Tab-separated table of N, CA and C in Angstrom:
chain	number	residue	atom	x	y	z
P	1234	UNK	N	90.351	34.697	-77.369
P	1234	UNK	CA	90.953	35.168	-76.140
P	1234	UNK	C	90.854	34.067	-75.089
P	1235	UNK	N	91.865	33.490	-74.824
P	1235	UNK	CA	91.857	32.310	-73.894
P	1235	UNK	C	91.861	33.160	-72.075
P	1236	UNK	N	91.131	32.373	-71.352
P	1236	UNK	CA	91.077	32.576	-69.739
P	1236	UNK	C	92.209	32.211	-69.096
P	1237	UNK	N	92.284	32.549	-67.961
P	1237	UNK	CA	93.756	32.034	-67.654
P	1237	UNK	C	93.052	32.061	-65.806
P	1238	UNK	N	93.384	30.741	-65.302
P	1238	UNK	CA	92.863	30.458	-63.822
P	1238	UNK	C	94.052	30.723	-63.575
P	1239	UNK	N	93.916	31.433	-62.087
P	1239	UNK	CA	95.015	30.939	-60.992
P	1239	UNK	C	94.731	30.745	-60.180
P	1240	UNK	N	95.382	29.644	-59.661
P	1240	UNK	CA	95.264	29.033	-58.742
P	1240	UNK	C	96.400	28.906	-57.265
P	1241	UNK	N	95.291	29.377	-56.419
P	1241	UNK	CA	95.978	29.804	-54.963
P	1241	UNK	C	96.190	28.586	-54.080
P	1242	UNK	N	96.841	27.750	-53.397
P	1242	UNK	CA	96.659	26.555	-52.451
P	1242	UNK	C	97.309	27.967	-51.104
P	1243	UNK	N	96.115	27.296	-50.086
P	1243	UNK	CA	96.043	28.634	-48.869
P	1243	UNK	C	96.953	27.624	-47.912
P	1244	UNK	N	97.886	28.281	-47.067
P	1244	UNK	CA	97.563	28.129	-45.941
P	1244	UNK	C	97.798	28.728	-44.444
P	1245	UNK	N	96.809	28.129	-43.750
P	1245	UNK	CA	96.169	29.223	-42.752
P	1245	UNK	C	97.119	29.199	-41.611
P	1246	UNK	N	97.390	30.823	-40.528
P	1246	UNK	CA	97.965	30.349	-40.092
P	1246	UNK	C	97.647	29.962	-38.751
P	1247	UNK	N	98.201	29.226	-37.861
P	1247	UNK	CA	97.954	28.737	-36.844
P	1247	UNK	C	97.044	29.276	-35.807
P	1248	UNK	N	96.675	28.387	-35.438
P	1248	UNK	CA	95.323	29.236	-34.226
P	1248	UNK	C	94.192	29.480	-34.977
P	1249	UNK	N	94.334	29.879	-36.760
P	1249	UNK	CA	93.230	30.319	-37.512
P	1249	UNK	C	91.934	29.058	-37.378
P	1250	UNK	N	90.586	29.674	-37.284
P	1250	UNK	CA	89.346	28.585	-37.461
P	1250	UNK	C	88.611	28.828	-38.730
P	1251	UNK	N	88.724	27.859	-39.481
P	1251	UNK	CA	87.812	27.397	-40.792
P	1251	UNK	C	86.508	28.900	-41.168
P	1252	UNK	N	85.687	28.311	-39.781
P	1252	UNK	CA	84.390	29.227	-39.348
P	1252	UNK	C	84.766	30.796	-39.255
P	1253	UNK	N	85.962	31.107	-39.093
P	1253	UNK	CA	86.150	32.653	-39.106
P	1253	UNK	C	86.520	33.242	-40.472
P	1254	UNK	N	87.305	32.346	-41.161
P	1254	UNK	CA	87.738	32.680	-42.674
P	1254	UNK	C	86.056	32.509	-43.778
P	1255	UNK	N	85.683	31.597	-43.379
P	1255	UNK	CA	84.444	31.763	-44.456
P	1255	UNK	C	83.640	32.805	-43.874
P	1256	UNK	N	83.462	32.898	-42.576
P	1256	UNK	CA	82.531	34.110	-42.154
P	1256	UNK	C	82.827	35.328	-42.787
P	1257	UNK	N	84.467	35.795	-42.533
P	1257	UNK	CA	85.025	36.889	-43.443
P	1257	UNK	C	84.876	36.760	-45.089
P	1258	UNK	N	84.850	36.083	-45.579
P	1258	UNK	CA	85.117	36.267	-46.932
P	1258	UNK	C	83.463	36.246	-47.441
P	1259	UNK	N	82.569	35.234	-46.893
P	1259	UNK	CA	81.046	35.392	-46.828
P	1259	UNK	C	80.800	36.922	-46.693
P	1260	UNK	N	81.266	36.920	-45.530
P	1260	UNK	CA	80.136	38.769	-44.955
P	1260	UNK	C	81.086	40.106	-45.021
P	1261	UNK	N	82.054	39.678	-45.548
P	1261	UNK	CA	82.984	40.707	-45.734
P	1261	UNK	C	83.800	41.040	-47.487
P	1262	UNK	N	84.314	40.193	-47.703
P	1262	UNK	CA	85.349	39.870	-48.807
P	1262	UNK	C	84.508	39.935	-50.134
P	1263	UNK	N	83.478	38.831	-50.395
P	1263	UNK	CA	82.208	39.031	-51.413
P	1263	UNK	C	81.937	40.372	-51.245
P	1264	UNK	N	81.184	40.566	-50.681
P	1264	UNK	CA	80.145	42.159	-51.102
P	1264	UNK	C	80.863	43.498	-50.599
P	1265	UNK	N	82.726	43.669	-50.465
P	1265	UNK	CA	83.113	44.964	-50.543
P	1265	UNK	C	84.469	44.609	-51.682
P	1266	UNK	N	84.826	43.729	-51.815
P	1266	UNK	CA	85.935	43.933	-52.863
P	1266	UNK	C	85.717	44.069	-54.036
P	1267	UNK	N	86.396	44.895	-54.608
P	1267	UNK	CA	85.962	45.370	-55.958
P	1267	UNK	C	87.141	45.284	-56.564
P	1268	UNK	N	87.131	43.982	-57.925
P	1268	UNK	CA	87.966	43.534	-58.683
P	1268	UNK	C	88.312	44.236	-59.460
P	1269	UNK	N	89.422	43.573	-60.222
P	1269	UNK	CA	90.229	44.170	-61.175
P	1269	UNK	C	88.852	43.657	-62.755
P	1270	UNK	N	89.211	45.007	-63.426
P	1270	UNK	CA	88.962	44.678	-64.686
P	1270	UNK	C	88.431	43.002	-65.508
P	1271	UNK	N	87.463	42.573	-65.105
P	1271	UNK	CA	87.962	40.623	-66.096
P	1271	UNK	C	88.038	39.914	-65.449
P	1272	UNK	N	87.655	39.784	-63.951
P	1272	UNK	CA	88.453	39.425	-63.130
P	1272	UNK	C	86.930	38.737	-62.511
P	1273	UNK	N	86.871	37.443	-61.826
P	1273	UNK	CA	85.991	36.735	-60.561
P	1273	UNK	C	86.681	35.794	-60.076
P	1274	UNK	N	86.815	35.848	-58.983
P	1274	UNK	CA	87.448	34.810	-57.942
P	1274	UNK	C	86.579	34.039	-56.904
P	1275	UNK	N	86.495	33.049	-56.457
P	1275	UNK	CA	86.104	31.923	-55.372
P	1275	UNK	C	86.804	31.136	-54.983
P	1276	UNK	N	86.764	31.054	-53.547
P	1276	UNK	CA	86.881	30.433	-52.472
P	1276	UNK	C	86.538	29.477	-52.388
P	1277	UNK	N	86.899	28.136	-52.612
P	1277	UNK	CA	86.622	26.861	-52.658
P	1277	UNK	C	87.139	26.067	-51.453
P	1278	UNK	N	86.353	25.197	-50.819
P	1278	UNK	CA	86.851	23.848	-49.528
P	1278	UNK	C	86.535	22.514	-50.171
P	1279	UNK	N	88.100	21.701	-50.213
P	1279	UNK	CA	88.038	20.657	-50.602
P	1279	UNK	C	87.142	19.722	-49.739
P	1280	UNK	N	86.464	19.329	-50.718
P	1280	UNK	CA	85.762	18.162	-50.136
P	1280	UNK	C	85.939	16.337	-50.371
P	1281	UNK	N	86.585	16.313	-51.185
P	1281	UNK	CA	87.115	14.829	-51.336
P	1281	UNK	C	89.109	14.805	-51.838
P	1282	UNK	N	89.394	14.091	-51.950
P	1282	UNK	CA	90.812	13.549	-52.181
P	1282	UNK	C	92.038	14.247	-50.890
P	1283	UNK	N	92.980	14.780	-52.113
P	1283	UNK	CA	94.780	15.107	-51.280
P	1283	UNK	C	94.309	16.042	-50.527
P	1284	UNK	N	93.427	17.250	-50.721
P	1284	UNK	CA	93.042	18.424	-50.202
P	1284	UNK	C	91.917	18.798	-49.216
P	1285	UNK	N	91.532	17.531	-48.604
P	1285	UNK	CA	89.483	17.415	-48.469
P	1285	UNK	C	90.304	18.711	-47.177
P	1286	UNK	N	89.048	19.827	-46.778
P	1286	UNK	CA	88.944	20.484	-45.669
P	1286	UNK	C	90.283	21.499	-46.504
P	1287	UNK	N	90.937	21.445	-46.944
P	1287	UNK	CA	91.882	22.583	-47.275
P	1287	UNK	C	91.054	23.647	-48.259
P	1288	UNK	N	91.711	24.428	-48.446
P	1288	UNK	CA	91.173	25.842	-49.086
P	1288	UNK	C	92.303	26.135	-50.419
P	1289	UNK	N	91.530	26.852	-51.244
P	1289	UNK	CA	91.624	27.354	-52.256
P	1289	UNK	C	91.705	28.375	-53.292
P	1290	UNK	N	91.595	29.633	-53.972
P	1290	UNK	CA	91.461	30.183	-54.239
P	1290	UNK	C	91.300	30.191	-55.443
P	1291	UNK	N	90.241	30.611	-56.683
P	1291	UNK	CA	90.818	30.183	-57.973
P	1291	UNK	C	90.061	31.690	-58.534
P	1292	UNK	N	90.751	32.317	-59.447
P	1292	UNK	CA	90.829	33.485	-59.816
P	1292	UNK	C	90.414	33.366	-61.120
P	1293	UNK	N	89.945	33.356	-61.921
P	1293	UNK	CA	89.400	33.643	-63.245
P	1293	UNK	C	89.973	34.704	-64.425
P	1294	UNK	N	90.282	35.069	-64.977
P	1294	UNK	CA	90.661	36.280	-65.748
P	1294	UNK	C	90.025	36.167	-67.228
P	1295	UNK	N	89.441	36.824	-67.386
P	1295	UNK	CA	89.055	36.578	-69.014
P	1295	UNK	C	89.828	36.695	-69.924
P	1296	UNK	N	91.171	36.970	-69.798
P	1296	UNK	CA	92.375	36.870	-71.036
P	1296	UNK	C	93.657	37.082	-69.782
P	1297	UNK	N	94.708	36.698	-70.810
P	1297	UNK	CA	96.154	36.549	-70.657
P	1297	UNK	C	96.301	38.091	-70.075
P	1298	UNK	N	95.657	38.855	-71.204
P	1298	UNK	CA	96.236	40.037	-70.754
P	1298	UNK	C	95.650	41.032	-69.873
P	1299	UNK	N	94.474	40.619	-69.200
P	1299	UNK	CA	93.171	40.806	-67.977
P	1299	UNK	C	94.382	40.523	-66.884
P	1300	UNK	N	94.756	39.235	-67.046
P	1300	UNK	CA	95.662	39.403	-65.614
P	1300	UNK	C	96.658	39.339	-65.720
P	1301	UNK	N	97.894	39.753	-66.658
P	1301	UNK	CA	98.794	40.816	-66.466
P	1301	UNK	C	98.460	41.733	-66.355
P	1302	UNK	N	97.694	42.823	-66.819
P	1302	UNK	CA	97.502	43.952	-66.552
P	1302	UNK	C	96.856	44.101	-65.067
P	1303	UNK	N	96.297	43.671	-64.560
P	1303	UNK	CA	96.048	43.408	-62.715
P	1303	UNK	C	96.909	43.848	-62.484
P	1304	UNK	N	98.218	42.359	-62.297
P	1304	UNK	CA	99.452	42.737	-61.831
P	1304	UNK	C	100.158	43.837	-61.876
P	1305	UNK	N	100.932	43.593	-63.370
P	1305	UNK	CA	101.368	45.241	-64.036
P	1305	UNK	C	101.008	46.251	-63.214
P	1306	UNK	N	100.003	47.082	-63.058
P	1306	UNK	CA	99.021	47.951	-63.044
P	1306	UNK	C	99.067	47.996	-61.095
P	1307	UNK	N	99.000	46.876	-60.180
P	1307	UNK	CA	98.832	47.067	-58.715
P	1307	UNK	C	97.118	46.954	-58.938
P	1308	UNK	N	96.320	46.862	-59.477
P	1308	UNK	CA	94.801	47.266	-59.585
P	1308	UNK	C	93.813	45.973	-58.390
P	1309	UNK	N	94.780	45.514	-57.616
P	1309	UNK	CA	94.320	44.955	-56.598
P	1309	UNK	C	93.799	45.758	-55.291
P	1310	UNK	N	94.819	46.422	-55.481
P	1310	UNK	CA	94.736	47.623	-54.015
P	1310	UNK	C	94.117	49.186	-54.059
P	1311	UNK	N	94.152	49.231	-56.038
P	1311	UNK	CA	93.740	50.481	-56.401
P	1311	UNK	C	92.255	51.090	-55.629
P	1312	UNK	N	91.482	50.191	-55.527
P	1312	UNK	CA	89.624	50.491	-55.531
P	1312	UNK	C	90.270	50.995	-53.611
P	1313	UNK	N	89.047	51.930	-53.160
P	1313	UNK	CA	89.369	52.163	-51.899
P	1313	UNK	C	88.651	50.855	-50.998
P	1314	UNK	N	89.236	50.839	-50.236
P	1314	UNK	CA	88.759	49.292	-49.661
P	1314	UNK	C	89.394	48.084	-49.293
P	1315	UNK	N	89.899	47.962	-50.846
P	1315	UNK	CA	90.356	46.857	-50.879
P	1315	UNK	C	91.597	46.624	-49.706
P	1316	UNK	N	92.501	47.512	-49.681
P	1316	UNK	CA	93.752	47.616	-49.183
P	1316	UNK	C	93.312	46.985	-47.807
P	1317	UNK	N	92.162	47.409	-46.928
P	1317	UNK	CA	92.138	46.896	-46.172
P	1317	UNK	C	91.708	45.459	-45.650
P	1318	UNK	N	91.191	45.371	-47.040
P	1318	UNK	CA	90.265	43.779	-47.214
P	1318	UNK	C	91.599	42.899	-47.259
P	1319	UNK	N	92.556	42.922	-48.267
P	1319	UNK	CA	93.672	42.211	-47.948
P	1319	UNK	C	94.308	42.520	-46.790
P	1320	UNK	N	95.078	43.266	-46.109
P	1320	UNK	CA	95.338	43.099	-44.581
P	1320	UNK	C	94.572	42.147	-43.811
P	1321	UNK	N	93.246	41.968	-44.207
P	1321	UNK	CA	92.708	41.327	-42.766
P	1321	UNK	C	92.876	40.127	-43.642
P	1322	UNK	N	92.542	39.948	-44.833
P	1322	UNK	CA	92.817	38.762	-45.291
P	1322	UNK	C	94.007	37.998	-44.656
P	1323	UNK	N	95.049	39.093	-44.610
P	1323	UNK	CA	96.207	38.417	-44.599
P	1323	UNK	C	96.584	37.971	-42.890
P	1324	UNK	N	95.811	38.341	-42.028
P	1324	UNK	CA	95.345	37.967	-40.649
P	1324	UNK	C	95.178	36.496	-40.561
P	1325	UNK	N	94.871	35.874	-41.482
P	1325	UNK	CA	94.268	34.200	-41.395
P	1325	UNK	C	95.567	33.350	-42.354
P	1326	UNK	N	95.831	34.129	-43.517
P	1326	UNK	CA	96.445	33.980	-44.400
P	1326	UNK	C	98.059	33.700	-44.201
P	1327	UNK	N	99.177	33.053	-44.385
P	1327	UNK	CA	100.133	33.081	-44.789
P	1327	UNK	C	100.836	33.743	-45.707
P	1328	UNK	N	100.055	34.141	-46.792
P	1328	UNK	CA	100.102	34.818	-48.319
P	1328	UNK	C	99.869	34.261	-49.328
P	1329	UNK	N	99.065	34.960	-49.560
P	1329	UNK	CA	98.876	34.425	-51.270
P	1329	UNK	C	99.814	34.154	-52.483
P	1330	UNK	N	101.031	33.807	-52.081
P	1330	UNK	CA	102.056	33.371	-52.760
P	1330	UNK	C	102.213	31.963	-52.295
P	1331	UNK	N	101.557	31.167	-51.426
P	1331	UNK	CA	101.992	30.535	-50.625
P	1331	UNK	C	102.511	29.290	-51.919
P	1332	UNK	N	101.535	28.947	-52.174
P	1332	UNK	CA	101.940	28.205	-53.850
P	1332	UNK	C	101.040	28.231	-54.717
P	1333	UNK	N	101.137	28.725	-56.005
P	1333	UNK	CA	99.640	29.333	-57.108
P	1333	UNK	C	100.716	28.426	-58.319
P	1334	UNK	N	99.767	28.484	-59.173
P	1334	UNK	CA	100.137	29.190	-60.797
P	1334	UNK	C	99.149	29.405	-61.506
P	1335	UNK	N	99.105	29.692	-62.765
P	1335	UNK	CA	98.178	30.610	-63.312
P	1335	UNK	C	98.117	29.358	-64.449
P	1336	UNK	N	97.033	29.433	-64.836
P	1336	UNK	CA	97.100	28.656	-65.988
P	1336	UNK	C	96.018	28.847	-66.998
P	1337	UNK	N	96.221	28.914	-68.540
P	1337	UNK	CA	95.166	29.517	-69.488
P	1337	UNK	C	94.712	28.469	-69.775
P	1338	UNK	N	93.762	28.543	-70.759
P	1338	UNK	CA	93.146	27.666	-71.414
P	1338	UNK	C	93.452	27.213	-72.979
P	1339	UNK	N	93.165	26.128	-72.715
P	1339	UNK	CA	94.309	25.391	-73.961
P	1339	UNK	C	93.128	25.623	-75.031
P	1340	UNK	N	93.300	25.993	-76.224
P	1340	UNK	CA	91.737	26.457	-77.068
P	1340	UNK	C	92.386	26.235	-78.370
């Protein structure tokens, strides 16, 4: 069963501060969102090269079909909570479409 990353490139929108997005996702985002099935995600800040100080997202799935079925399914918004955890997310956020792709592992 191959993993499959995806990968989020963020970006924030204007007026947003660095210090308020990690504060949220630190004291907020970690210890109330409750994932999908297979699923761990982190928040990464570039620290060297094209990206240093930019943000990240990289999503984990333990199979191909862990995160289609996410999708498929809506099981982002399902858990109570969450719905609101993304809204505020999306307060700093542009969207999480902004540019991703998903990518498995070559095995």
């Amino acid at each position: 069963m191959a993993k499959v990353f995806s990968i989020h490139m963020l970006a924030f929108k204007e007026g947003v501060e660095d210090e308020d997005v990690e504060r949220f996702v630190k004291d907020e985002w970690y210890p109330n969102f409750v994932p999908p099935p297979g699923f761990t995600g982190y928040l990464l800040k570039g620290i060297k090269g094209d990206r240093q100080g930019r943000y990240l997202w990289i999503w984990e799935y333990e199979s191909v079909e862990a995160a289609e079925r996410a999708e498929a399914e809506g099981l982002w918004q399902k858990p109570p909570g969450n719905a609101a955890l993304i809204d505020k997310w999306l307060t700093f956020d542009k969207g999480f479409q902004v540019i991703y792709t998903d990518y498995v592992v070559v095995e």
